[in-house]
XYZ file of C-alpha atoms in Angstrom:
223
model
C 131.079 125.997 78.765
C 128.783 128.685 77.329
C 128.644 132.165 78.817
C 125.048 131.490 79.912
C 126.125 128.336 81.759
C 129.029 130.165 83.362
C 126.715 132.925 84.584
C 124.015 130.566 85.886
C 123.123 130.694 89.570
C 123.731 127.203 90.941
C 121.014 126.042 93.351
C 120.887 123.126 95.805
C 117.470 121.906 97.021
C 117.229 120.589 100.599
C 113.839 119.206 101.676
C 112.717 115.898 103.154
C 109.637 115.866 100.881
C 110.513 114.409 97.469
C 107.406 115.997 95.931
C 108.493 119.461 97.098
C 111.968 118.941 95.637
C 110.509 117.680 92.368
C 108.139 120.642 92.134
C 110.908 123.146 92.814
C 113.197 121.460 90.278
C 110.525 121.553 87.550
C 109.613 125.136 88.339
C 113.215 126.366 88.338
C 113.971 124.499 85.099
C 112.132 127.274 83.271
C 114.309 130.050 84.722
C 116.988 131.299 82.345
C 119.745 132.054 84.840
C 119.161 129.282 87.388
C 120.517 125.737 87.368
C 119.492 123.161 89.983
C 122.735 121.262 90.556
C 121.732 118.842 93.313
C 119.393 117.794 96.112
C 119.541 116.568 99.705
C 116.690 115.038 101.714
C 117.857 116.104 105.181
C 120.099 118.666 106.847
C 122.663 115.956 107.581
C 123.511 115.762 103.888
C 123.953 119.489 103.296
C 127.709 119.843 103.821
C 128.525 116.869 101.594
C 126.102 118.070 98.916
C 127.607 121.571 98.981
C 131.114 120.127 98.663
C 129.963 118.003 95.736
C 127.863 120.532 93.806
C 129.286 123.960 94.781
C 125.974 125.848 94.728
C 125.616 129.611 94.970
C 122.275 129.386 96.799
C 120.721 126.672 98.967
C 116.920 126.428 99.248
C 116.594 124.925 102.732
C 113.496 123.515 104.398
C 113.263 124.500 108.070
C 111.486 121.410 109.375
C 113.352 118.179 108.641
C 113.295 115.035 110.800
C 116.964 114.417 111.599
C 118.862 117.688 111.235
C 116.609 120.703 110.756
C 117.272 123.665 108.498
C 118.343 125.936 111.362
C 121.142 123.635 112.502
C 122.110 122.899 108.893
C 122.267 126.628 108.096
C 124.459 127.249 111.139
C 126.830 124.444 110.074
C 126.921 125.683 106.510
C 127.559 129.333 107.331
C 130.478 128.304 109.550
C 132.270 127.007 106.445
C 134.566 129.262 104.398
C 132.997 130.733 101.234
C 129.641 129.158 102.003
C 126.643 129.634 99.694
C 123.725 131.877 100.559
C 120.733 130.175 102.220
C 117.050 130.817 101.587
C 114.873 128.913 104.044
C 111.523 127.435 103.039
C 108.648 127.639 105.485
C 104.887 127.236 105.734
C 104.319 130.153 108.136
C 105.993 133.556 107.804
C 105.490 134.751 111.403
C 107.306 131.797 112.858
C 109.932 131.842 115.602
C 111.841 129.157 113.668
C 112.206 131.587 110.757
C 113.858 134.128 113.046
C 116.172 131.436 114.405
C 117.166 130.537 110.839
C 117.874 134.198 110.029
C 120.004 134.532 113.166
C 121.848 131.361 112.070
C 122.830 133.088 108.833
C 120.036 132.589 106.291
C 119.788 135.465 103.811
C 116.011 135.321 103.728
C 113.011 133.044 103.614
C 110.268 131.967 101.248
C 106.823 130.604 101.922
C 106.326 127.272 100.182
C 103.352 128.682 98.274
C 105.337 131.666 96.932
C 104.636 132.205 93.200
C 107.385 130.826 90.922
C 108.385 134.250 89.580
C 108.973 135.514 93.130
C 111.048 132.447 94.038
C 113.260 133.056 91.010
C 113.601 136.743 91.932
C 114.486 135.841 95.524
C 117.229 133.484 94.369
C 118.627 136.193 92.084
C 118.553 138.777 94.888
C 120.392 136.714 97.486
C 122.915 135.509 94.900
C 123.640 139.210 94.267
C 124.108 139.873 97.991
C 120.765 141.563 98.652
C 118.438 140.786 101.572
C 115.154 138.930 101.221
C 113.257 139.940 104.361
C 111.269 143.144 104.715
C 111.797 145.254 107.855
C 108.107 144.880 108.763
C 108.423 141.098 108.728
C 111.676 141.327 110.704
C 109.960 143.424 113.377
C 107.015 141.013 113.431
C 109.345 138.048 113.917
C 111.357 139.795 116.630
C 108.124 140.704 118.426
C 107.361 136.988 118.738
C 110.353 136.499 121.024
C 110.628 140.022 122.462
C 109.563 138.787 125.871
C 112.069 135.981 126.172
C 114.925 136.098 128.650
C 117.483 136.888 125.956
C 115.746 139.920 124.421
C 117.236 142.555 126.751
C 120.730 141.047 126.534
C 120.504 140.864 122.714
C 119.461 144.515 122.605
C 122.377 145.589 124.779
C 124.857 143.566 122.699
C 123.429 145.011 119.481
C 123.716 148.597 120.743
C 127.347 148.041 121.792
C 128.245 146.584 118.392
C 126.541 149.400 116.500
C 128.314 151.953 118.720
C 131.628 150.899 117.108
C 130.493 152.283 113.743
C 131.315 155.677 112.317
C 128.354 158.046 111.823
C 128.306 157.294 108.084
C 128.502 153.539 108.658
C 125.616 153.803 111.116
C 123.545 155.654 108.502
C 124.150 152.825 106.035
C 123.367 150.196 108.684
C 120.106 151.956 109.550
C 119.167 152.076 105.866
C 119.878 148.354 105.534
C 117.711 147.863 108.630
C 114.892 149.654 106.813
C 115.169 147.181 103.943
C 116.728 149.591 101.462
C 118.559 148.159 98.440
C 121.987 149.496 97.477
C 120.613 151.817 94.801
C 118.054 153.244 97.239
C 120.720 153.818 99.900
C 122.920 155.531 97.308
C 120.118 157.941 96.394
C 119.099 158.544 100.000
C 122.616 159.189 101.307
C 124.014 160.831 98.139
C 126.641 158.165 97.483
C 127.561 156.049 94.497
C 126.323 152.462 94.488
C 129.957 151.323 94.579
C 130.524 153.346 97.764
C 127.421 151.813 99.350
C 128.667 148.329 98.489
C 132.030 149.161 100.073
C 130.284 150.397 103.239
C 128.151 147.243 103.422
C 131.266 145.079 103.052
C 132.920 146.976 105.907
C 129.783 146.605 108.034
C 129.784 142.833 107.520
C 133.408 142.640 108.660
C 133.155 145.174 111.490
C 129.940 143.748 112.960
C 131.112 140.156 112.326
C 127.900 139.116 110.594
C 127.224 136.968 107.535
C 124.854 139.066 105.437
C 122.562 142.089 105.171
C 119.746 140.345 107.028
C 121.935 140.028 110.099
C 122.813 143.741 109.890
C 119.066 144.436 109.827
C 118.501 142.109 112.780
C 121.141 143.987 114.814
C 119.475 147.309 114.004
C 116.072 145.885 114.981
C 117.460 144.313 118.164
C 118.988 147.659 119.112
C 115.599 149.296 118.781
C 116.231 150.833 115.387
């Protein structure tokens, strides 16, 4: 295997629309570091497809007829060493998007996102970065802020964040503001390696899957 092939980001496409899958496959074929390794046409086939193809990133449609992308993401993220998930959606300010992020998706893409941005998003989540801006996160949370769970979620989030050291809380707040590792390092006068170590500890301590879920906790807590 060549070094380029070894370094390629392996992508699985999950969408019930064959034309969407075909378009994504053709578009991603031109990306140097991305290899589409398989497809599934419904959420029910995700676990088997992941076992078969071992992707690094799954592009997951939210709306599918039998098992939707939210349930499929939840199933997938419950597996050990699961791939990152980017959900595909038609509307950005959509309660279903927030549900997918809470289920463990690392971000979302609109289906009309330009090809270069889709490639960049895949590269970012494969590298462990988040793919949702804080403004969009706040907009999504505002959609369900009046539901019966909002107050309880806020209280739970504040209790979980209260377990952090002052430095860990600073890093969590920076993640909640959408800062990348290099930006956090500059802002808090740390090395990038130290920031990465803090983020890893935050994931374990807060028992969350990814940076997006750290940001969601900060937003839920009123950060």
